[in-house]
Each structure stands twice: as C-alpha cells, then as structure tokens.
C-alpha cells in the first residue's frame, strides 16, 4: 500500500492521456502554501499553472463565491440576462488594453476563448487563414483551432491529425534560440523580414489572412518574451493589410508581468484579446474582449454555449478585478519580480546549468542547458530539479519546446519570506542536480 492511495486510484480509474507533474494528492491550500493528504507542506510556485494568482482559499473570493452561490448559480446567458455577466463585461471592457470601445464574450476555458477569437476573425473578415507561431500554445481542451494553432507537436497532436485547416506557422522571435541564428538587436528583426517578404509571398498573401494569434510572452513555450520593436513593427504590417491581431493573454495576463496585460508593455492595441486562467482565480471562466467595431459584424446566434460566463465565476472575477486594482497587484508583481530576477541572475552566475534568465514582472524563468555554448537543452536535469524541489517542499513547473525551462508562477499575494524560501529551495535543487 503506497503512502498516497489516491495516486493509485488515479492510475486505476483515470485515463492516462492526462499527464501529472507531481505525484502528490493535494488536500487544501492557503495563499501560497499547499498541503497534501499526508499533511506535507509545499510552497506553491505553480498557482495551478498561473491561475490562483490571488492565492488559495482567498477569503474575499470565497465570500464572493458563497454569496453568488446562494443567489443564482446557473440560468444560461442565452435564457435570461444576469447581473454578474454584464457587470463583468463592463469591467473587462474598461480595463482592456487600448482606447477603442470594447465588447466581451464569456466562455469557460482558454481553449474555448481561442476557438471563439478565431471564429470572430474568420466571420468578420471573410478571410480564412490564421497565422500562429512555432513554440506557441493556445489550448488542447478542444479539437478545433486551439489545438491546430498550437505550435508544438508532441504531446498535443500525437495521433490526432488531420488538424483543422487554415493555420500557418511562422518562427517566434525566440532570441535565445534565434531560428535565423542572429543576435538581437543586431539582427534588425530578420524574423519579421521573413514574415513580410517571404512568408506572405511564398505561402499565403496578406489578403487571405484573417488574423495573427500571438502570445506576447509564450507561456508553455518557456516564458519567451517577444522584443518590443518586433511587436510594434508587426502590428503596423498587420494594420496595413487589414489583418487582426489576436493577443493571447491566457497565461501572461492579470498583472503577472507587472502590467494588467502583457501587451501593455508593447504600446499596441490588440484587435481581439483572449484571457482565462487567473480571471476567476480557478473557477472556470474565460473571456474574449474585442474592439466593438469588429464584433459589431458578427452574426447573432453564432456564438454561445450553456455554461459560458457562469454567475459564480463572474462574481469571483469581479472581486478579482476589485482586489487587483485596490491592492495594486501589477506594482506588486513588479517588485516581487525584482526579487526573483536578482536571485535568478545570481543562480546564473553560480550555476553553469542555467543558460538564460528571462521574463517580465514576476513571470520569470530559467532555461537549463548542458553547455552554455552549444545550448544543448538540459531536459532531464530540469525534470530532476523539479523532483528535488518537490522533495524539499517546493512545487515548480517546466515549460519550453524541450521541457528544459523551469518557470516560476507564484501567487502575486505570496509573502516575501515564502518567496525567498522557495527560491532557496530552487537554488539548492539546482546545486544538487549539477553535482551529479
Ligand atoms: C497562452 C495559453 N492559451 C490558451 C491556453 C488554453 O487554456 P485552457 O487550458 O484553459 O483551455 C493556455 C493554457 O495553458 C495558455 O497558456
């Protein structure tokens, strides 16, 4: 009999298609700390993949959920109107990036948000092709555009072809591993030249392209930050050709980068923005926020779903926004990010295994390599760092096309002492893995 019978139960009754990072069964959480069924304590640097940004069991959010549960927990937004949906739509329209008037559609997951953003782009522009990025992630919860637009084959697409047609891929400006082997900024954005000149002429001309879908900071791709000039130049090019920019903020949104939305670091206004994850701190909810002039052209009745915009999720999301603005969470993410970045830079100085340190705000990561010159990915080592850290009481996540990036996603409400405790464990784990 194992110490954790629920892991055995999972093996027996749950389909193996869903992976497990950490073979522990968590019982409860308190802000940035989790406890497993055996009472072991863990510092949580995962936030359930960037979701519980205001901490586990946040008392204000619990209260907001309880009050709404007692009042109304479902009616379906297509059956009758209800306040939390429209109030949240109003708040989201107001805090969305850029000056244009916005409108909102609510769904349940990031994958559904991707599907709907691409539906909007196709329906409104009358064009079919969507351009996505290599190394991107836009969801595997659905079998349509979200999966098709995801720029990583294994494990997401294995045995699932054919994908939804109409998606084209281009290289992401991943400067640490430049696909054109250039150095930024001396490269003069060669990757964008490729998009402008060659991609559009040899693959699909701009007049056939409905939208580009882009993460300003690739999440699953390993916290790869696009250069500011790349995004600005790209947006100009898209505007010249009437191509929409869909900004995927599912992982990077909600204050984590030091701004409410990652795209705010770039000074461009996306045409459509999608968000999910931290929006309701873990209750299922996602949002598509679009310039009104665009969605004014959508066809009534062609969007919707039974559950999209659940009243309890909406009530919690309203409270999330209130807390984030009241407690200045973007500023806090920035100051926590400075603590994290300093420590990660020190780890870079002390440990050859760390090849790159990158991120924005507190959305920070280290990319592990076997050799700093060849940049050979240290995939096994990253896996060992995660195991060692867990043994010492810290939960981390990996990311990146080679799964050699250790990404940090602590809640923004984490106490500084706990943040440092987690960072100490990360460094000890790196040290131990390096010695072997
Ligand atoms: C950038 C991005 N887009 C979309 C998704 C899909 O979201 P969901 O898992 O809620 O379907 C994710 C999930 O990790 C994501 O990181």
GROMACS .gro file of C-alpha atoms in nm, residues 70-353:
model
  284
   70UNK     CA    1  -2.685   3.131  -0.262
   71UNK     CA    2  -2.838   3.381  -0.507
   72UNK     CA    3  -2.809   3.216  -0.850
   73UNK     CA    4  -2.562   2.963  -0.983
   74UNK     CA    5  -2.698   2.896  -1.331
   75UNK     CA    6  -2.959   3.012  -1.576
   76UNK     CA    7  -2.761   3.023  -1.906
   77UNK     CA    8  -2.691   3.363  -2.056
   78UNK     CA    9  -2.900   3.273  -2.361
   79UNK     CA   10  -3.204   3.201  -2.143
   80UNK     CA   11  -3.202   3.519  -1.936
   81UNK     CA   12  -2.975   3.809  -1.864
   82UNK     CA   13  -2.798   3.825  -1.525
   83UNK     CA   14  -2.600   4.091  -1.348
   84UNK     CA   15  -2.260   3.931  -1.281
   85UNK     CA   16  -2.212   3.861  -1.657
   86UNK     CA   17  -2.291   4.214  -1.774
   87UNK     CA   18  -2.110   4.376  -1.483
   88UNK     CA   19  -1.800   4.172  -1.561
   89UNK     CA   20  -1.831   4.255  -1.932
   90UNK     CA   21  -1.838   4.623  -1.838
   91UNK     CA   22  -1.532   4.592  -1.611
   92UNK     CA   23  -1.336   4.392  -1.867
   93UNK     CA   24  -1.423   4.635  -2.146
   94UNK     CA   25  -1.293   4.918  -1.927
   95UNK     CA   26  -0.965   4.757  -1.815
   96UNK     CA   27  -0.881   4.602  -2.153
   97UNK     CA   28  -0.573   4.744  -2.327
   98UNK     CA   29  -0.614   5.037  -2.566
   99UNK     CA   30  -0.858   5.323  -2.610
  100UNK     CA   31  -1.111   5.165  -2.852
  101UNK     CA   32  -1.457   5.076  -2.733
  102UNK     CA   33  -1.471   4.705  -2.641
  103UNK     CA   34  -1.725   4.424  -2.613
  104UNK     CA   35  -1.696   4.093  -2.433
  105UNK     CA   36  -1.796   3.728  -2.474
  106UNK     CA   37  -1.751   3.487  -2.185
  107UNK     CA   38  -1.665   3.118  -2.213
  108UNK     CA   39  -1.520   2.853  -1.980
  109UNK     CA   40  -1.160   2.785  -2.078
  110UNK     CA   41  -0.864   2.928  -2.262
  111UNK     CA   42  -0.916   2.676  -2.542
  112UNK     CA   43  -1.272   2.795  -2.595
  113UNK     CA   44  -1.152   3.155  -2.591
  114UNK     CA   45  -0.909   3.071  -2.874
  115UNK     CA   46  -1.184   2.899  -3.073
  116UNK     CA   47  -1.413   3.199  -3.040
  117UNK     CA   48  -1.146   3.457  -3.121
  118UNK     CA   49  -1.071   3.274  -3.445
  119UNK     CA   50  -1.442   3.236  -3.522
  120UNK     CA   51  -1.473   3.615  -3.486
  121UNK     CA   52  -1.171   3.676  -3.708
  122UNK     CA   53  -1.299   3.450  -3.987
  123UNK     CA   54  -1.660   3.561  -3.970
  124UNK     CA   55  -1.585   3.930  -3.960
  125UNK     CA   56  -1.303   3.950  -4.215
  126UNK     CA   57  -1.447   3.689  -4.453
  127UNK     CA   58  -1.090   3.557  -4.482
  128UNK     CA   59  -0.983   3.208  -4.382
  129UNK     CA   60  -0.615   3.186  -4.293
  130UNK     CA   61  -0.485   3.237  -3.940
  131UNK     CA   62  -0.114   3.270  -3.869
  132UNK     CA   63   0.025   3.128  -3.548
  133UNK     CA   64   0.372   3.088  -3.402
  134UNK     CA   65   0.603   2.795  -3.363
  135UNK     CA   66   0.652   2.707  -2.995
  136UNK     CA   67   0.313   2.858  -2.907
  137UNK     CA   68   0.030   2.711  -2.700
  138UNK     CA   69  -0.335   2.800  -2.747
  139UNK     CA   70  -0.510   2.501  -2.589
  140UNK     CA   71  -0.578   2.130  -2.617
  141UNK     CA   72  -0.915   2.128  -2.443
  142UNK     CA   73  -1.090   2.143  -2.781
  143UNK     CA   74  -1.019   1.977  -3.116
  144UNK     CA   75  -1.051   2.284  -3.337
  145UNK     CA   76  -0.842   2.593  -3.389
  146UNK     CA   77  -0.691   2.595  -3.039
  147UNK     CA   78  -0.514   2.267  -3.100
  148UNK     CA   79  -0.442   2.342  -3.465
  149UNK     CA   80  -0.291   2.681  -3.377
  150UNK     CA   81  -0.067   2.532  -3.107
  151UNK     CA   82   0.291   2.535  -3.234
  152UNK     CA   83   0.419   2.220  -3.068
  153UNK     CA   84   0.353   1.869  -3.199
  154UNK     CA   85   0.435   1.637  -2.907
  155UNK     CA   86   0.242   1.553  -2.698
  156UNK     CA   87  -0.057   1.762  -2.801
  157UNK     CA   88  -0.119   1.649  -3.157
  158UNK     CA   89   0.004   1.290  -3.148
  159UNK     CA   90  -0.231   1.063  -3.343
  160UNK     CA   91  -0.484   1.342  -3.387
  161UNK     CA   92  -0.424   1.452  -3.745
  162UNK     CA   93  -0.567   1.594  -3.958
  163UNK     CA   94  -0.575   1.927  -3.781
  164UNK     CA   95  -0.827   2.199  -3.861
  165UNK     CA   96  -0.711   2.352  -4.190
  166UNK     CA   97  -0.624   2.716  -4.243
  167UNK     CA   98  -0.346   2.768  -3.987
  168UNK     CA   99   0.004   2.869  -4.098
  169UNK     CA  100   0.307   2.882  -3.868
  170UNK     CA  101   0.595   3.127  -3.853
  171UNK     CA  102   0.900   3.136  -3.623
  172UNK     CA  103   0.857   3.318  -3.291
  173UNK     CA  104   1.116   3.586  -3.206
  174UNK     CA  105   1.287   3.349  -2.959
  175UNK     CA  106   1.610   3.543  -2.934
  176UNK     CA  107   1.798   3.297  -2.711
  177UNK     CA  108   1.746   3.032  -2.979
  178UNK     CA  109   1.707   3.254  -3.284
  179UNK     CA  110   1.573   3.042  -3.571
  180UNK     CA  111   1.784   3.253  -3.805
  181UNK     CA  112   2.095   3.226  -3.582
  182UNK     CA  113   2.115   3.603  -3.537
  183UNK     CA  114   2.180   3.812  -3.227
  184UNK     CA  115   1.921   4.066  -3.109
  185UNK     CA  116   1.924   4.365  -3.170
  186UNK     CA  117   2.196   4.348  -3.439
  187UNK     CA  118   1.961   4.121  -3.636
  188UNK     CA  119   1.742   4.417  -3.739
  189UNK     CA  120   1.447   4.184  -3.684
  190UNK     CA  121   1.534   3.938  -3.961
  191UNK     CA  122   1.244   3.719  -3.844
  192UNK     CA  123   1.000   3.999  -3.922
  193UNK     CA  124   1.155   4.048  -4.265
  194UNK     CA  125   1.086   3.682  -4.321
  195UNK     CA  126   0.720   3.739  -4.235
  196UNK     CA  127   0.693   4.048  -4.453
  197UNK     CA  128   0.875   3.939  -4.764
  198UNK     CA  129   0.896   3.565  -4.792
  199UNK     CA  130   0.617   3.418  -4.589
  200UNK     CA  131   0.345   3.630  -4.739
  201UNK     CA  132   0.465   3.594  -5.098
  202UNK     CA  133   0.551   3.225  -5.095
  203UNK     CA  134   0.287   3.081  -4.863
  204UNK     CA  135  -0.024   3.295  -4.824
  205UNK     CA  136  -0.069   3.651  -4.945
  206UNK     CA  137  -0.182   3.906  -4.683
  207UNK     CA  138  -0.523   3.946  -4.845
  208UNK     CA  139  -0.604   3.584  -4.750
  209UNK     CA  140  -0.504   3.624  -4.384
  210UNK     CA  141  -0.777   3.689  -4.125
  211UNK     CA  142  -0.559   3.715  -3.815
  212UNK     CA  143  -0.232   3.655  -3.637
  213UNK     CA  144  -0.264   3.489  -3.296
  214UNK     CA  145   0.025   3.566  -3.065
  215UNK     CA  146   0.135   3.536  -2.702
  216UNK     CA  147   0.346   3.843  -2.620
  217UNK     CA  148   0.523   3.613  -2.375
  218UNK     CA  149   0.499   3.248  -2.467
  219UNK     CA  150   0.383   3.058  -2.159
  220UNK     CA  151   0.407   2.687  -2.232
  221UNK     CA  152   0.678   2.778  -2.484
  222UNK     CA  153   0.910   2.870  -2.195
  223UNK     CA  154   0.841   3.232  -2.098
  224UNK     CA  155   0.990   3.362  -2.420
  225UNK     CA  156   0.946   3.740  -2.435
  226UNK     CA  157   0.892   3.897  -2.779
  227UNK     CA  158   1.101   4.214  -2.834
  228UNK     CA  159   0.903   4.538  -2.818
  229UNK     CA  160   1.012   4.658  -3.164
  230UNK     CA  161   0.908   4.325  -3.316
  231UNK     CA  162   0.552   4.357  -3.189
  232UNK     CA  163   0.523   4.724  -3.285
  233UNK     CA  164   0.650   4.663  -3.637
  234UNK     CA  165   0.433   4.355  -3.673
  235UNK     CA  166   0.120   4.548  -3.573
  236UNK     CA  167   0.196   4.813  -3.836
  237UNK     CA  168   0.232   4.543  -4.101
  238UNK     CA  169  -0.096   4.379  -3.993
  239UNK     CA  170  -0.283   4.710  -3.997
  240UNK     CA  171  -0.156   4.788  -4.346
  241UNK     CA  172  -0.312   4.463  -4.467
  242UNK     CA  173  -0.634   4.456  -4.262
  243UNK     CA  174  -0.516   4.157  -4.057
  244UNK     CA  175  -0.640   4.129  -3.697
  245UNK     CA  176  -0.404   4.078  -3.404
  246UNK     CA  177  -0.541   3.828  -3.152
  247UNK     CA  178  -0.346   3.870  -2.830
  248UNK     CA  179  -0.346   3.551  -2.621
  249UNK     CA  180  -0.317   3.670  -2.259
  250UNK     CA  181  -0.440   3.342  -2.110
  251UNK     CA  182  -0.114   3.284  -1.920
  252UNK     CA  183   0.051   3.626  -1.929
  253UNK     CA  184  -0.248   3.840  -1.830
  254UNK     CA  185  -0.379   3.950  -1.489
  255UNK     CA  186  -0.092   4.156  -1.351
  256UNK     CA  187   0.174   3.883  -1.351
  257UNK     CA  188   0.408   4.073  -1.585
  258UNK     CA  189   0.386   4.396  -1.387
  259UNK     CA  190   0.105   4.534  -1.603
  260UNK     CA  191  -0.252   4.413  -1.609
  261UNK     CA  192  -0.193   4.279  -1.962
  262UNK     CA  193   0.141   4.175  -2.111
  263UNK     CA  194   0.060   4.365  -2.430
  264UNK     CA  195   0.070   4.690  -2.230
  265UNK     CA  196   0.449   4.659  -2.228
  266UNK     CA  197   0.438   4.693  -2.606
  267UNK     CA  198   0.224   5.002  -2.658
  268UNK     CA  199  -0.001   4.839  -2.918
  269UNK     CA  200  -0.373   4.778  -2.901
  270UNK     CA  201  -0.477   4.425  -2.997
  271UNK     CA  202  -0.792   4.385  -3.204
  272UNK     CA  203  -0.905   4.087  -3.001
  273UNK     CA  204  -0.769   3.975  -2.665
  274UNK     CA  205  -0.833   3.640  -2.501
  275UNK     CA  206  -0.791   3.569  -2.133
  276UNK     CA  207  -0.870   3.288  -1.887
  277UNK     CA  208  -0.675   3.121  -1.603
  278UNK     CA  209  -0.639   3.389  -1.330
  279UNK     CA  210  -0.961   3.567  -1.432
  280UNK     CA  211  -1.165   3.389  -1.161
  281UNK     CA  212  -0.872   3.253  -0.958
  282UNK     CA  213  -0.955   2.896  -1.057
  283UNK     CA  214  -1.328   2.886  -1.119
  284UNK     CA  215  -1.384   2.803  -1.487
  285UNK     CA  216  -1.410   3.121  -1.692
  286UNK     CA  217  -1.255   3.279  -1.999
  287UNK     CA  218  -1.316   3.598  -2.189
  288UNK     CA  219  -1.282   3.724  -2.543
  289UNK     CA  220  -1.250   4.102  -2.543
  290UNK     CA  221  -1.273   4.265  -2.884
  291UNK     CA  222  -1.287   4.609  -3.037
  292UNK     CA  223  -1.660   4.677  -3.069
  293UNK     CA  224  -1.633   4.784  -3.433
  294UNK     CA  225  -1.509   4.432  -3.514
  295UNK     CA  226  -1.768   4.225  -3.327
  296UNK     CA  227  -2.046   4.452  -3.449
  297UNK     CA  228  -2.012   4.246  -3.767
  298UNK     CA  229  -2.061   3.903  -3.605
  299UNK     CA  230  -2.373   3.702  -3.681
  300UNK     CA  231  -2.627   3.687  -3.394
  301UNK     CA  232  -2.670   3.336  -3.253
  302UNK     CA  233  -2.345   3.200  -3.393
  303UNK     CA  234  -2.169   3.232  -3.055
  304UNK     CA  235  -2.263   3.097  -2.711
  305UNK     CA  236  -2.276   2.779  -2.500
  306UNK     CA  237  -2.468   2.650  -2.200
  307UNK     CA  238  -2.211   2.740  -1.936
  308UNK     CA  239  -2.012   3.036  -2.069
  309UNK     CA  240  -1.999   3.309  -1.805
  310UNK     CA  241  -2.121   3.111  -1.506
  311UNK     CA  242  -2.264   3.354  -1.246
  312UNK     CA  243  -2.042   3.229  -0.962
  313UNK     CA  244  -1.729   3.252  -1.179
  314UNK     CA  245  -1.832   3.604  -1.286
  315UNK     CA  246  -1.893   3.716  -0.926
  316UNK     CA  247  -1.546   3.592  -0.830
  317UNK     CA  248  -1.389   3.759  -1.137
  318UNK     CA  249  -1.546   4.091  -1.037
  319UNK     CA  250  -1.388   4.053  -0.694
  320UNK     CA  251  -1.053   3.956  -0.855
  321UNK     CA  252  -1.055   4.281  -1.053
  322UNK     CA  253  -1.152   4.484  -0.745
  323UNK     CA  254  -0.866   4.332  -0.540
  324UNK     CA  255  -0.610   4.365  -0.819
  325UNK     CA  256  -0.682   4.737  -0.860
  326UNK     CA  257  -0.726   4.808  -0.489
  327UNK     CA  258  -0.407   4.628  -0.383
  328UNK     CA  259  -0.208   4.744  -0.687
  329UNK     CA  260  -0.117   4.389  -0.786
  330UNK     CA  261   0.065   4.491  -1.107
  331UNK     CA  262   0.306   4.701  -0.897
  332UNK     CA  263   0.345   4.416  -0.650
  333UNK     CA  264   0.423   4.176  -0.937
  334UNK     CA  265   0.691   4.419  -1.050
  335UNK     CA  266   0.854   4.441  -0.706
  336UNK     CA  267   0.832   4.065  -0.644
  337UNK     CA  268   0.974   4.024  -0.994
  338UNK     CA  269   1.278   4.230  -0.897
  339UNK     CA  270   1.344   3.998  -0.601
  340UNK     CA  271   1.304   3.690  -0.822
  341UNK     CA  272   1.514   3.829  -1.107
  342UNK     CA  273   1.801   3.919  -0.875
  343UNK     CA  274   1.804   3.569  -0.728
  344UNK     CA  275   1.780   3.403  -1.071
  345UNK     CA  276   2.065   3.620  -1.201
  346UNK     CA  277   2.275   3.505  -0.904
  347UNK     CA  278   2.188   3.145  -0.991
  348UNK     CA  279   2.304   3.217  -1.348
  349UNK     CA  280   2.637   3.342  -1.209
  350UNK     CA  281   2.684   3.037  -0.987
  351UNK     CA  282   2.543   2.752  -1.196
  352UNK     CA  283   2.655   2.663  -1.549
  353UNK     CA  284   2.331   2.469  -1.588
   0.00000   0.00000   0.00000
